[in-house]
Structures are given as C-alpha cells and as structure tokens.
Amino acid sequence: MSQKSWWPNSAIYQVYPRSFQDSNGDGEGDLRGVLARVEYLKSLGVDAVWLSPFYKSPNRDGGYDVADPRDVDPRFGNLDDAKALIEGIHKVGLRIIVDIVPNHFSTDHPWFQEALSSPIGSAARARFHFYDGRGENGEIPPNNWNSIFGGPAWSRTTDKDGRPGQWYLHLFDSTQADLNWENSDVHQDFERTLRFWLDLGVDGFRIDVAHGLAKETILKDHHDPEALTRALRLDVTDMPDSQRAELLSDVPFFDREGVHEIYRSWRKIFDSYPGERISVAEAWVHPSSRAARYVRSDELHQIFNFDFLVAPWSAATLIPAIKRTLLEVAEVSAPPTWVLSNHDSPRLVTRLGGGEDGEWRARAFAQLTHALPGGIYIFQGEELGLSDGELADEVRQDPIFFRTQGRDKGRDGARIPLPWDSSNNFGFTNGKPWLPIPSQWSSKRVIEQDEDSNSSLNFYRESLRIRSEHPALKGSSDYRINWLDAPDGVIAFERHPGFTLFANTTSRELKLVAPPGVSLLLGSRPGVRLEGERLTLPGDSTCWLTKLK
Ligand code: NOJ
C-alpha cells in the first residue's frame, strides 16, 4: 500500500525570519534564531514550516528582492546555518518549505548589473524586459502599466555616458526587475535554484507571484491603468464588483497561459526527488475558478486560497466562499487550502475589528478554518492573537509606504517581531529590534500564554491537535462536507465520521439544537456549552462536536 501523502491536509506555519528570533543581537531575526526555537515550532502541532526569503538581498522588499537565490544573506547567517536549520527542523519531525521568487531579481543581482553595462539588444539585457522609451527622446515609458506598489512599472536607466537610456519593467519596486521568462537562461537558472535547495533537503517551495511570470503584449498600453491598479488593491473597496471583475479578468501581466508550461517542467523536477517535494502558488487570479488550473495533476500541488484573507467574519460571505472553493478544486482533484493571515496583510485580529472582540472573532474564525478539508497556513503570531502594532512613519520600511508617498502605510504593522519572554525586548533580541515591539504585548508573550490554559496559543495547540487526531479531520481525499440547516449568521456542517461544527458569526448568544449523541470537543471561547442537545453559542464563537467516544 502506498504511504499517505503528507501535504494535502497539512498545517503549515509561516516563519518570517527577520521577525522570529534574533541570535546575534543585531536586532533582526536570523536562521540560528529559528533553529533555537524549533521546539516551539514542534509544540504547535503543525506539519511543516514555510520560511519567507532569507537569500542574499539588499532587502528593499523584505528579501523578496533576491540578489542571489542560492546563498543566504549575511543578516540571516550563512549556508551552513541554512543546512543546520533544515536538519534541525527535520530532526523534530517537521518539514520545511522555502520561498522562490521567480518573477523578479533584485537590481543588485549580477545579471542586472551585467545588463546595465551591456549594450542595447545584448544577451544580458534579454533576461529582463528592457525597452526603448517612446516620445522624441525616449522619455515616455514603453507602456502605461503601473507598479503594484504604486507609481510607474518602468524605470529608466542611465547609459555609461551619463545620458538617459532604456527602460526596464518592474511590476513591484524599482529595485525588483521583472525577469523575461521567454529567455532560456532564466529557465535554466531557476531550475538550478530549485535543485540547489532540493539537494539540501527542503520539502518544497512557496512560489512568489506565481501568476506573473508570463507577460503578454508588453508594447501595448492598457485601456485604463489607474482603474486596473485600484482593482488589484485589496484595500480599495469602493469599486463596483462588476467593474473589478471585468478589469481583473484580463490583466496583461498576470495569469497568462504561458505560466503553466513553466510549472509543468518544475513538477517534473519535484517528482524526480525522493519523498514528496511540494509547491504552493501565490497567485491571485480572477475569477477564482482559474486557480484550479495551477493545481492540475501535472502542475503545482497547492494554491493559496486567499478568500479568507479578505473575508469578513460573516456566515453570508463564508458559506458561499467555502462551497465555491470546494467545488473548484474538486474539478482537478486537488486539495483546497485556507489562509487567514500572512506577511502581506493586516493581522487577523486587527482585520476583524481589533480589541477583545477582534480576538474572539479571530479564534472562532481559526477554529472554523481548522475544521475544513485540505491544508491550512498559519502566519507567525496568529497563534498568539497578535494585532498589528502601531508604528511611527519614521520606522516604516515597506516600499509600498514610500511608493505611495505614505498614503498606504504598508505591511510593516504585521511584521513586528514576536514577543517571547520577559527578557530584553521580549526575548526577541539583545539589540534594538528592527521594528519596535509594542509594550502592550507583554500579555501576549509566549511565556505567559504557555502557562495559561485559556490562552490563544494553547487554543491553537488544542485545535491543531484535534485536527490531526480526529478521524473526520485528519485527512482523507474526500473534500466534501455535509452542510446543515442553520439560522442566519450560523455556519453548520458535518464531516464524516462523527464530526459537527457550528459557528456563530453574529455578536448575539444563540441557543441551537445539537445532533443527538454528541459531546463537546472544543469551543473557541468560554460560554460554549452543551447540555443534553441544547447548545449555547456565545456571540462570535465556534464549537466542534463529536459522536465518537
Ligand atoms: C508577494 C510577497 O508575499 C510580497 O511580500 C512581495 O512584496 C511581493 N510578492 C513581491 O515579491
């Protein structure tokens, strides 16, 4: 009998290395720091850890501006530290996934530097998207696209003689030059990088901007670039759904057919290694039904489903989102995934209103998510119930803040280092943390939460433990759930065998009738009670019931 796959129902914990644990007192987290906390990772009850980039980088975009994808940036340590971490994570029985960033290289990458010093039309320039400008003196960019981070998607170079030269494309920061995936050097180099990390033993990759690699019609203006930029932004909410859907259904630089060929070739590489090496796509595609195309059986393994990352805590939104997701992935027999937070979005508690109410909603939302079929991703600190920290503009580092002239505060609030204990700087660093840790986080420290059976941390541990043990949750390839009738504002379903969930997304306490013969497994907040068949659900709570003894 073949061994069961480890990944379709896995719980994967995202470590943002710069903010996890500092080991050398420079105020920034590093790989040795992660290694020192491996027992903590193990204690959570997750299956794997995904590390955001720790590669050589000038760090203009949190390391997503890679200058050497096969080396470790000194701020994070060195290659030996990476090897030790891979080994250390494996030793405690966890798996490790690393990021790969194929849409762009840092402008510090030797290829880009070589391109700058090479003539127009040279092989070195062909690895990127270099074009002459339009207008009499080439002063108008080759097309009118905007950067996702704000401002134009093109920057002009300066030639050796000091005169303005060609333009290069950057969908993100101007220090992140888009690679040309029509170029064979690019293909070969990324294959080399995949093999490099696979040879070192990583169990898979999170693929950054996985929908962006293939571009079409570069030398053509978009009919409404400003509207397109707004449509791509999650925080723009005043755009009619129909307009957004129309704009997003045809983005000249996202979700083009050409990306799939690349992933088919990568899949062959993953499959050629022993053990199951996996890949998860970061790809925002529209309509969401297009996501299934990335996880066809000869392409990638998972694609993040970001529905929950932006959804309110509301049954009216969540039920259709769950139904749609399950239907879509079922068509390609791929497992669904669920994501509540990551380093690019406000923290869950903050998004759900903040304060104590936000914290209870976050727990209820997590408990719902942990009961769904498929894989889940948990962003570091989500288990501690952290909210976004307030930051002064002077300490912000996110290029989004700078490229929007401060109109958009950016993502630093979700990237503040973790509070561990009562020593210096919450045990994160002996130096000055790269972002200040809010003093109010003293009640959120791991050391306190560890001791408190009602803490968010222990709630996550319990929820993940049950998830990995209950026969209905621990993983089958049957991704269906059986919906139950429920009052407005309530989510109710069963999973086979013997598992029932009720989630009350309203702020009122509700009395419901539970199925016969069940007992209470887990409630997301005090006050969830089962007396006979009478189930009491406080506002913003989730409960799990079991029929199994
Ligand atoms: C998605 C990453 O998660 C984000 O942090 C980064 O800024 C962009 N891709 C560009 O690489």
Coordinates of C-alpha atoms and ligand atoms in Angstrom, one line a residue:
M1 CA 0.0 0.0 0.0
S2 CA 1.4 3.4 -0.8
Q3 CA 2.2 5.7 2.0
K4 CA -0.3 8.5 2.7
S5 CA 0.8 11.9 1.3
W6 CA 2.0 14.3 4.0
W7 CA 0.8 17.5 2.4
P8 CA -2.9 17.6 1.3
N9 CA -4.2 18.1 4.8
S10 CA -1.1 19.7 6.3
A11 CA -0.9 22.6 8.7
I12 CA 2.0 24.8 7.6
Y13 CA 3.4 27.6 9.8
Q14 CA 4.9 30.6 8.1
V15 CA 8.0 32.0 9.7
Y16 CA 9.0 35.5 8.7
P17 CA 12.7 35.0 9.6
R18 CA 13.5 38.7 10.1
S19 CA 10.9 38.9 12.9
F20 CA 11.1 35.5 14.5
Q21 CA 14.2 35.3 16.7
D22 CA 17.5 37.1 16.7
S23 CA 20.5 35.1 17.7
N24 CA 23.3 37.6 17.4
G25 CA 22.0 40.8 18.8
D26 CA 21.8 42.8 15.6
G27 CA 18.1 43.4 16.1
E28 CA 17.0 41.2 13.2
G29 CA 15.9 37.6 13.3
D30 CA 18.1 35.0 11.7
L31 CA 18.3 31.3 10.8
R32 CA 20.2 30.4 14.0
G33 CA 17.3 32.1 15.9
V34 CA 14.7 29.9 14.1
L35 CA 16.8 26.9 15.0
A36 CA 16.8 27.9 18.6
R37 CA 13.0 27.9 18.6
V38 CA 12.5 24.6 16.8
E39 CA 10.9 23.1 19.9
Y40 CA 8.4 25.9 19.9
L41 CA 7.5 25.1 16.3
K42 CA 7.1 21.5 17.2
S43 CA 4.9 22.3 20.2
L44 CA 2.4 24.0 17.9
G45 CA 1.3 20.7 16.3
V46 CA 1.9 21.8 12.7
D47 CA 3.3 19.6 10.0
A48 CA 5.7 22.0 8.3
V49 CA 7.3 25.3 8.4
W50 CA 7.5 27.8 5.5
L51 CA 10.3 30.3 5.7
S52 CA 9.9 33.6 3.8
P53 CA 13.1 34.6 1.9
F54 CA 16.5 34.6 3.6
Y55 CA 18.5 34.8 0.4
K56 CA 21.1 37.4 -0.4
S57 CA 19.3 40.6 -0.8
P58 CA 19.6 44.4 -0.3
N59 CA 16.3 44.0 1.5
R60 CA 14.3 46.7 -0.2
D61 CA 11.2 44.5 -0.1
G62 CA 11.7 42.2 2.9
G63 CA 14.0 39.9 1.0
Y64 CA 11.6 39.4 -2.0
D65 CA 14.2 41.3 -3.9
V66 CA 16.7 38.5 -4.3
A67 CA 20.3 39.2 -5.4
D68 CA 21.5 35.6 -5.1
P69 CA 18.8 32.9 -4.7
R70 CA 21.5 30.2 -3.9
D71 CA 23.1 32.0 -1.0
V72 CA 22.0 33.2 2.5
D73 CA 22.1 36.9 3.2
P74 CA 24.6 37.8 6.0
R75 CA 21.7 39.3 8.0
F76 CA 20.3 35.8 8.3
G77 CA 23.5 33.9 8.6
N78 CA 25.2 31.6 6.0
L79 CA 24.6 28.5 4.1
D80 CA 25.8 26.3 6.9
D81 CA 23.1 27.9 9.1
A82 CA 20.5 27.0 6.5
K83 CA 21.8 23.4 6.4
A84 CA 21.7 23.2 10.1
L85 CA 18.1 24.6 10.2
I86 CA 16.9 22.2 7.5
E87 CA 18.4 19.4 9.6
G88 CA 17.1 20.7 12.9
I89 CA 13.5 21.0 11.5
H90 CA 13.6 17.5 10.1
K91 CA 15.0 16.2 13.4
V92 CA 11.9 17.1 15.3
G93 CA 9.7 15.5 12.6
L94 CA 8.6 18.7 10.8
R95 CA 9.1 19.6 7.1
I96 CA 10.5 22.8 5.6
I97 CA 9.3 24.8 2.7
V98 CA 11.2 27.8 1.3
D99 CA 10.3 30.7 -0.9
I100 CA 11.3 31.0 -4.5
V101 CA 10.9 34.4 -6.2
P102 CA 10.8 33.8 -10.0
N103 CA 9.0 37.0 -11.2
H104 CA 12.0 39.3 -10.5
F105 CA 15.5 39.7 -9.3
S106 CA 16.9 42.5 -7.2
T107 CA 18.6 45.1 -9.3
D108 CA 21.7 44.2 -7.3
H109 CA 21.7 40.7 -8.9
P110 CA 24.9 40.3 -11.1
W111 CA 22.6 39.6 -14.1
F112 CA 21.0 43.0 -13.8
Q113 CA 24.3 44.7 -13.2
E114 CA 25.7 42.9 -16.3
A115 CA 22.7 44.0 -18.3
L116 CA 23.2 47.7 -17.3
S117 CA 26.8 47.6 -18.6
S118 CA 25.9 45.7 -21.7
P119 CA 24.7 47.2 -25.0
I120 CA 21.1 47.5 -26.1
G121 CA 20.0 44.2 -27.7
S122 CA 22.6 42.2 -25.8
A123 CA 22.0 38.7 -24.4
A124 CA 22.5 40.2 -20.9
R125 CA 19.6 42.6 -21.4
A126 CA 17.4 39.9 -22.9
R127 CA 17.0 38.3 -19.5
F128 CA 14.9 41.2 -18.3
H129 CA 12.4 43.5 -20.0
F130 CA 14.5 46.3 -21.4
Y131 CA 12.8 48.6 -24.0
D132 CA 13.4 52.0 -25.5
G133 CA 11.1 54.7 -24.4
R134 CA 8.5 56.4 -26.5
G135 CA 8.4 60.1 -27.4
E136 CA 11.0 62.1 -29.2
N137 CA 13.8 61.4 -26.7
G138 CA 12.5 58.2 -25.3
E139 CA 11.2 60.0 -22.3
I140 CA 7.8 58.2 -22.2
P141 CA 7.9 54.6 -20.7
P142 CA 7.3 51.8 -23.2
N143 CA 3.8 51.3 -21.9
N144 CA 1.5 52.8 -19.3
W145 CA 1.4 50.0 -16.7
N146 CA 1.6 50.9 -13.0
S147 CA 3.6 49.1 -10.3
I148 CA 1.5 47.1 -7.9
F149 CA 3.3 49.0 -5.2
G150 CA 2.4 52.4 -6.6
G151 CA 4.0 54.6 -9.3
P152 CA 5.0 53.6 -12.8
A153 CA 6.1 50.0 -13.6
W154 CA 9.1 51.3 -15.5
S155 CA 12.3 52.9 -14.6
R156 CA 14.8 54.5 -16.9
T157 CA 18.4 53.5 -16.9
T158 CA 21.4 55.8 -17.4
D159 CA 23.9 54.9 -20.0
K160 CA 27.7 54.9 -19.5
D161 CA 28.0 58.4 -21.0
G162 CA 25.5 59.7 -18.4
R163 CA 22.7 60.0 -20.9
P164 CA 19.2 58.6 -20.2
G165 CA 19.0 55.0 -21.6
Q166 CA 16.5 52.3 -21.9
W167 CA 13.6 51.5 -19.5
Y168 CA 13.2 48.2 -17.6
L169 CA 10.0 46.7 -16.3
H170 CA 9.3 46.2 -12.6
L171 CA 5.8 45.2 -11.5
F172 CA 6.8 45.8 -7.9
D173 CA 9.6 48.1 -6.5
S174 CA 12.0 49.7 -8.9
T175 CA 14.7 47.5 -7.3
Q176 CA 12.8 44.4 -8.4
A177 CA 13.4 44.0 -12.1
D178 CA 11.0 41.6 -13.8
L179 CA 12.6 38.6 -15.5
N180 CA 11.9 37.6 -19.0
W181 CA 10.6 34.1 -19.0
E182 CA 10.9 33.8 -22.7
N183 CA 14.6 33.6 -22.1
S184 CA 16.3 30.2 -21.7
D185 CA 18.9 31.5 -19.2
V186 CA 16.1 32.4 -16.8
H187 CA 14.6 28.9 -17.1
Q188 CA 17.9 27.2 -16.5
D189 CA 18.9 29.4 -13.6
F190 CA 15.6 28.7 -11.7
E191 CA 15.9 25.0 -12.4
R192 CA 19.3 25.2 -10.8
T193 CA 18.0 27.0 -7.8
L194 CA 15.2 24.5 -7.3
R195 CA 17.7 21.7 -7.5
F196 CA 20.1 23.5 -5.2
W197 CA 17.5 23.7 -2.3
L198 CA 16.0 20.3 -3.1
D199 CA 19.5 18.8 -2.8
L200 CA 19.9 20.4 0.6
G201 CA 16.7 18.6 1.6
V202 CA 13.9 21.2 1.5
D203 CA 10.4 19.7 1.2
G204 CA 9.0 22.2 -1.1
F205 CA 8.6 25.8 -2.3
R206 CA 6.2 28.7 -1.9
I207 CA 6.2 30.3 -5.3
D208 CA 6.1 34.1 -5.2
V209 CA 3.9 35.9 -7.7
A210 CA 3.3 32.6 -9.4
H211 CA 0.8 34.1 -11.8
G212 CA 3.1 36.8 -13.0
L213 CA 5.9 35.1 -14.9
A214 CA 4.5 35.3 -18.4
K215 CA 3.7 38.7 -19.8
E216 CA 1.8 39.4 -23.0
T217 CA 1.7 42.4 -25.3
I218 CA 4.2 44.4 -23.4
L219 CA 4.3 47.2 -26.0
K220 CA 0.7 47.9 -25.7
D221 CA -1.0 50.4 -23.4
H222 CA -3.7 49.2 -21.0
H223 CA -7.0 51.0 -21.7
D224 CA -7.3 52.1 -18.0
P225 CA -4.2 51.6 -16.0
E226 CA -5.4 53.6 -13.0
A227 CA -8.5 51.6 -12.6
L228 CA -6.5 48.4 -13.1
T229 CA -4.2 49.4 -10.2
R230 CA -7.2 50.1 -8.0
A231 CA -8.8 46.8 -8.9
L232 CA -5.7 44.9 -7.9
R233 CA -5.6 46.5 -4.4
L234 CA -7.4 44.7 -1.6
D235 CA -8.0 47.9 0.4
V236 CA -9.9 49.6 -2.4
T237 CA -13.5 48.8 -1.6
D238 CA -15.4 51.5 -3.4
M239 CA -15.1 49.9 -6.8
P240 CA -18.2 48.1 -8.1
D241 CA -17.7 44.3 -8.2
S242 CA -18.7 44.1 -11.9
Q243 CA -16.0 46.7 -12.8
R244 CA -13.4 45.0 -10.8
A245 CA -14.2 41.6 -12.2
E246 CA -14.0 42.9 -15.7
L247 CA -10.6 44.5 -15.2
L248 CA -9.2 41.6 -13.3
S249 CA -10.3 39.0 -15.9
D250 CA -7.7 40.3 -18.3
V251 CA -4.5 41.6 -16.7
P252 CA -1.8 41.7 -19.4
F253 CA 0.9 40.7 -16.8
F254 CA -1.0 38.2 -14.7
D255 CA -2.4 34.7 -15.2
R256 CA -1.4 34.3 -18.8
E257 CA -1.3 30.9 -20.4
G258 CA 2.5 30.8 -20.5
V259 CA 2.9 30.2 -16.8
H260 CA 1.5 26.7 -16.9
E261 CA 4.3 25.4 -19.2
I262 CA 6.8 26.5 -16.6
Y263 CA 5.1 24.7 -13.7
R264 CA 4.7 21.5 -15.7
S265 CA 8.5 21.5 -16.1
W266 CA 9.1 22.3 -12.4
R267 CA 6.7 19.5 -11.4
K268 CA 9.0 17.0 -13.2
I269 CA 11.9 18.3 -11.1
F270 CA 9.9 18.0 -7.8
D271 CA 8.8 14.5 -8.7
S272 CA 12.3 13.4 -9.6
Y273 CA 13.3 13.8 -5.9
P274 CA 12.7 11.2 -3.2
G275 CA 10.0 11.9 -0.7
E276 CA 7.2 14.2 -1.6
R277 CA 8.5 17.7 -2.5
I278 CA 5.7 20.1 -2.9
S279 CA 4.9 23.6 -4.3
V280 CA 2.3 26.1 -3.3
A281 CA 1.4 29.0 -5.6
E282 CA 1.0 32.6 -4.5
A283 CA -1.3 33.5 -7.4
W284 CA -4.2 36.0 -7.2
V285 CA -6.4 35.0 -10.1
H286 CA -9.8 36.1 -11.3
P287 CA -12.3 34.7 -11.4
S288 CA -11.3 32.3 -8.6
S289 CA -12.2 29.3 -10.7
R290 CA -8.9 29.9 -12.6
A291 CA -7.0 28.9 -9.5
A292 CA -7.7 25.2 -10.2
R293 CA -5.6 25.5 -13.4
Y294 CA -2.4 25.9 -11.3
V295 CA -3.0 22.6 -9.4
R296 CA -3.8 20.3 -12.3
S297 CA -2.1 16.9 -11.6
D298 CA 1.0 17.7 -13.6
E299 CA 1.5 21.3 -12.2
L300 CA 1.7 22.6 -8.7
H301 CA 0.4 20.9 -5.5
Q302 CA -1.4 23.7 -3.8
I303 CA -2.5 27.3 -4.5
F304 CA -3.2 29.6 -1.6
N305 CA -6.9 30.3 -1.4
F306 CA -7.0 33.9 -0.3
D307 CA -10.8 34.2 0.1
F308 CA -10.5 34.1 3.9
L309 CA -7.7 36.6 4.0
V310 CA -10.1 39.3 2.9
A311 CA -13.4 37.9 4.1
P312 CA -15.3 39.4 6.9
W313 CA -16.4 37.1 9.8
S314 CA -19.8 36.6 8.3
A315 CA -21.7 33.4 7.5
A316 CA -23.2 35.1 4.5
T317 CA -19.8 35.5 2.9
L318 CA -18.0 32.5 4.3
I319 CA -20.5 29.8 3.4
P320 CA -20.5 30.6 -0.4
A321 CA -16.7 31.0 -0.3
I322 CA -16.3 27.6 1.2
K323 CA -18.7 26.0 -1.2
R324 CA -17.1 27.6 -4.2
T325 CA -13.6 26.6 -3.2
L326 CA -14.5 23.0 -2.6
L327 CA -16.3 22.8 -5.9
E328 CA -13.4 24.4 -7.8
V329 CA -10.6 22.2 -6.5
A330 CA -12.7 19.1 -6.8
E331 CA -12.7 19.5 -10.5
V332 CA -9.0 18.9 -10.6
S333 CA -8.9 16.6 -7.6
A334 CA -6.6 18.9 -5.7
P335 CA -6.9 19.7 -2.0
P336 CA -8.1 23.2 -1.0
T337 CA -6.0 25.5 1.2
W338 CA -7.1 28.1 3.6
V339 CA -5.2 31.2 4.7
L340 CA -6.2 33.7 7.5
S341 CA -3.2 35.9 7.5
N342 CA 0.3 36.4 6.1
H343 CA 3.1 39.0 6.0
D344 CA 1.3 41.0 3.3
S345 CA -2.0 41.6 5.1
P346 CA -3.2 43.1 8.3
R347 CA -3.2 40.7 11.2
L348 CA -6.4 38.7 11.7
V349 CA -7.4 40.3 15.0
T350 CA -6.9 43.8 13.5
R351 CA -8.9 42.9 10.4
L352 CA -11.8 41.6 12.5
G353 CA -12.1 44.9 14.5
G354 CA -9.3 44.7 17.0
G355 CA -9.6 44.6 20.8
E356 CA -11.1 41.8 22.7
D357 CA -14.0 41.3 20.2
G358 CA -11.5 41.0 17.4
E359 CA -9.6 38.4 19.4
W360 CA -12.6 36.3 20.0
R361 CA -13.7 36.6 16.4
A362 CA -10.1 35.6 15.3
R363 CA -10.3 32.4 17.4
A364 CA -13.7 31.5 16.1
F365 CA -12.5 32.1 12.5
A366 CA -9.4 30.0 13.1
Q367 CA -11.4 27.1 14.6
L368 CA -13.7 27.2 11.6
T369 CA -10.7 27.1 9.3
H370 CA -9.0 24.3 11.1
A371 CA -12.1 22.1 10.5
L372 CA -12.2 22.5 6.8
P373 CA -10.9 19.8 4.4
G374 CA -7.4 20.5 2.9
G375 CA -4.4 22.4 4.0
I376 CA -4.1 25.4 6.3
Y377 CA -1.4 28.1 6.6
I378 CA -0.8 30.0 9.8
F379 CA 1.3 33.2 9.9
Q380 CA 3.7 33.5 12.9
G381 CA 2.0 35.3 15.7
E382 CA -1.5 34.4 14.6
E383 CA -1.4 31.7 17.2
L384 CA -0.6 34.4 19.8
G385 CA -3.6 36.5 18.9
L386 CA -1.4 39.4 17.9
S387 CA -2.8 42.5 16.3
D388 CA -1.0 45.0 14.0
G389 CA 1.4 47.2 16.0
E390 CA 1.2 51.0 15.7
L391 CA 4.3 52.3 14.1
A392 CA 5.7 55.8 13.6
D393 CA 6.2 56.6 9.9
E394 CA 9.9 57.1 10.6
V395 CA 10.5 53.4 11.3
R396 CA 8.5 52.1 8.4
Q397 CA 10.4 50.1 5.8
D398 CA 7.8 48.7 3.3
P399 CA 8.4 50.1 -0.2
I400 CA 4.6 50.4 -0.5
F401 CA 4.7 53.2 2.1
F402 CA 7.4 55.0 0.1
R403 CA 6.0 54.4 -3.4
T404 CA 2.6 55.8 -2.3
Q405 CA 4.1 58.8 -0.6
G406 CA 2.7 57.4 2.7
R407 CA -0.9 57.2 1.5
D408 CA -0.7 53.5 2.1
K409 CA 1.0 52.7 5.4
G410 CA 2.2 49.3 4.0
R411 CA 2.7 46.0 5.7
D412 CA 5.2 46.6 8.5
G413 CA 2.5 46.5 11.2
A414 CA 2.0 42.8 10.6
R415 CA 5.8 42.1 10.5
I416 CA 6.7 43.2 14.1
P417 CA 9.0 40.7 15.9
L418 CA 7.4 38.1 18.1
P419 CA 7.2 38.6 21.9
W420 CA 8.7 35.6 23.6
D421 CA 9.5 36.3 27.3
S422 CA 10.3 38.8 29.9
S423 CA 14.0 39.3 29.0
N424 CA 15.3 42.2 26.9
N425 CA 13.0 43.2 24.1
F426 CA 10.6 40.4 24.8
G427 CA 13.4 37.9 24.3
F428 CA 13.5 38.7 20.6
T429 CA 16.9 40.3 20.6
N430 CA 19.6 41.7 22.8
G431 CA 20.0 44.6 20.4
K432 CA 17.4 47.1 19.1
P433 CA 14.6 45.3 17.3
W434 CA 14.3 46.4 13.6
L435 CA 10.7 47.4 14.3
P436 CA 9.7 48.4 17.9
I437 CA 7.7 45.8 19.8
P438 CA 4.6 47.3 21.4
S439 CA 4.8 47.4 25.2
Q440 CA 1.1 46.2 25.3
W441 CA 2.4 42.9 24.0
S442 CA 3.6 41.9 27.5
S443 CA 0.3 40.0 28.0
K444 CA 0.8 38.2 24.6
R445 CA 4.2 36.8 25.4
V446 CA 4.7 33.1 24.7
I447 CA 6.0 32.6 28.2
E448 CA 2.6 33.8 29.7
Q449 CA 0.5 32.1 27.1
D450 CA 2.3 28.8 27.7
E451 CA 1.1 28.8 31.3
D452 CA -2.4 29.8 30.6
S453 CA -4.7 27.0 29.5
N454 CA -7.2 29.6 28.1
S455 CA -4.6 31.5 26.0
S456 CA -4.8 31.9 22.3
L457 CA -1.6 29.9 22.0
N458 CA -2.9 26.9 23.8
F459 CA -6.2 27.2 22.0
Y460 CA -4.3 26.9 18.7
R461 CA -2.4 23.9 20.0
E462 CA -5.6 22.1 21.1
S463 CA -7.3 22.9 17.9
L464 CA -4.4 21.6 15.8
R465 CA -4.1 18.5 18.0
I466 CA -7.7 17.6 17.5
R467 CA -7.4 18.4 13.8
S468 CA -4.5 15.9 13.5
E469 CA -6.3 13.2 15.5
H470 CA -10.0 13.2 14.8
P471 CA -10.7 10.7 12.0
A472 CA -13.0 13.2 10.3
L473 CA -10.4 16.0 10.2
K474 CA -7.1 14.3 10.0
G475 CA -7.2 13.8 6.3
S476 CA -8.9 12.0 3.7
S477 CA -9.1 12.7 0.0
D478 CA -12.8 13.3 0.4
Y479 CA -13.0 17.1 0.4
R480 CA -16.8 17.3 0.7
I481 CA -18.6 18.5 3.7
N482 CA -22.3 18.0 4.6
W483 CA -24.0 21.3 5.2
L484 CA -26.7 21.5 7.9
D485 CA -29.6 23.9 8.0
A486 CA -28.8 26.7 10.4
P487 CA -30.2 30.1 11.4
D488 CA -28.9 33.3 9.7
G489 CA -25.4 34.1 10.8
V490 CA -24.6 30.5 11.6
I491 CA -22.3 28.1 9.8
A492 CA -23.1 24.4 10.4
F493 CA -21.7 21.3 8.8
E494 CA -20.8 17.7 9.4
R495 CA -17.7 15.8 8.3
H496 CA -17.6 12.1 8.3
P497 CA -17.2 10.3 10.6
G498 CA -18.9 11.8 13.6
F499 CA -17.9 15.5 13.5
T500 CA -20.1 18.5 13.6
L501 CA -19.2 22.2 13.6
F502 CA -21.4 25.2 14.5
A503 CA -20.0 28.8 14.1
N504 CA -21.9 31.8 15.3
T505 CA -20.8 34.8 13.3
T506 CA -23.2 37.1 15.0
S507 CA -22.5 39.0 18.1
R508 CA -25.5 37.6 19.9
E509 CA -25.6 34.5 22.0
L510 CA -27.6 31.8 20.3
K511 CA -29.3 28.6 21.5
L512 CA -29.3 25.8 19.0
V513 CA -30.2 22.1 18.9
A514 CA -27.2 19.8 18.6
P515 CA -27.5 16.4 16.8
P516 CA -28.3 13.5 19.2
G517 CA -25.5 11.7 20.9
V518 CA -22.7 14.2 20.5
S519 CA -20.3 15.6 23.0
L520 CA -18.4 18.9 23.0
L521 CA -14.9 18.7 21.7
L522 CA -13.7 22.3 21.6
G523 CA -15.2 25.8 22.0
S524 CA -13.5 28.9 20.8
R525 CA -14.4 30.9 23.9
P526 CA -15.8 30.4 27.4
G527 CA -19.6 30.1 27.4
V528 CA -19.8 27.5 24.6
R529 CA -22.0 24.8 26.4
L530 CA -23.7 21.6 25.5
E531 CA -26.5 20.5 27.9
G532 CA -28.2 17.4 26.5
E533 CA -29.0 18.6 23.0
R534 CA -29.1 22.2 23.9
L535 CA -26.1 24.0 22.5
T536 CA -25.3 27.5 23.7
L537 CA -23.1 29.6 21.4
P538 CA -22.0 33.0 22.6
G539 CA -21.6 35.7 20.0
D540 CA -18.5 35.2 17.7
S541 CA -17.8 31.6 18.7
T542 CA -17.2 28.2 17.0
C543 CA -17.7 24.8 18.5
W544 CA -16.8 21.3 17.5
L545 CA -18.9 18.3 18.5
T546 CA -18.1 14.7 18.1
K547 CA -20.1 11.5 18.1
L548 CA -17.0 9.3 18.6
K549 CA -16.2 8.2 22.1
Ligands
NOJ1 C1 4.4 38.6 -2.7 C2 5.1 38.6 -1.4 O1 4.4 37.9 -0.4 C3 5.3 40.1 -1.0 O2 5.8 40.2 0.3 C4 6.2 40.7 -2.0 O3 6.3 42.1 -1.8 C5 5.7 40.5 -3.4 N1 5.2 39.2 -3.7 C6 6.7 40.9 -4.5 O4 7.7 39.9 -4.4

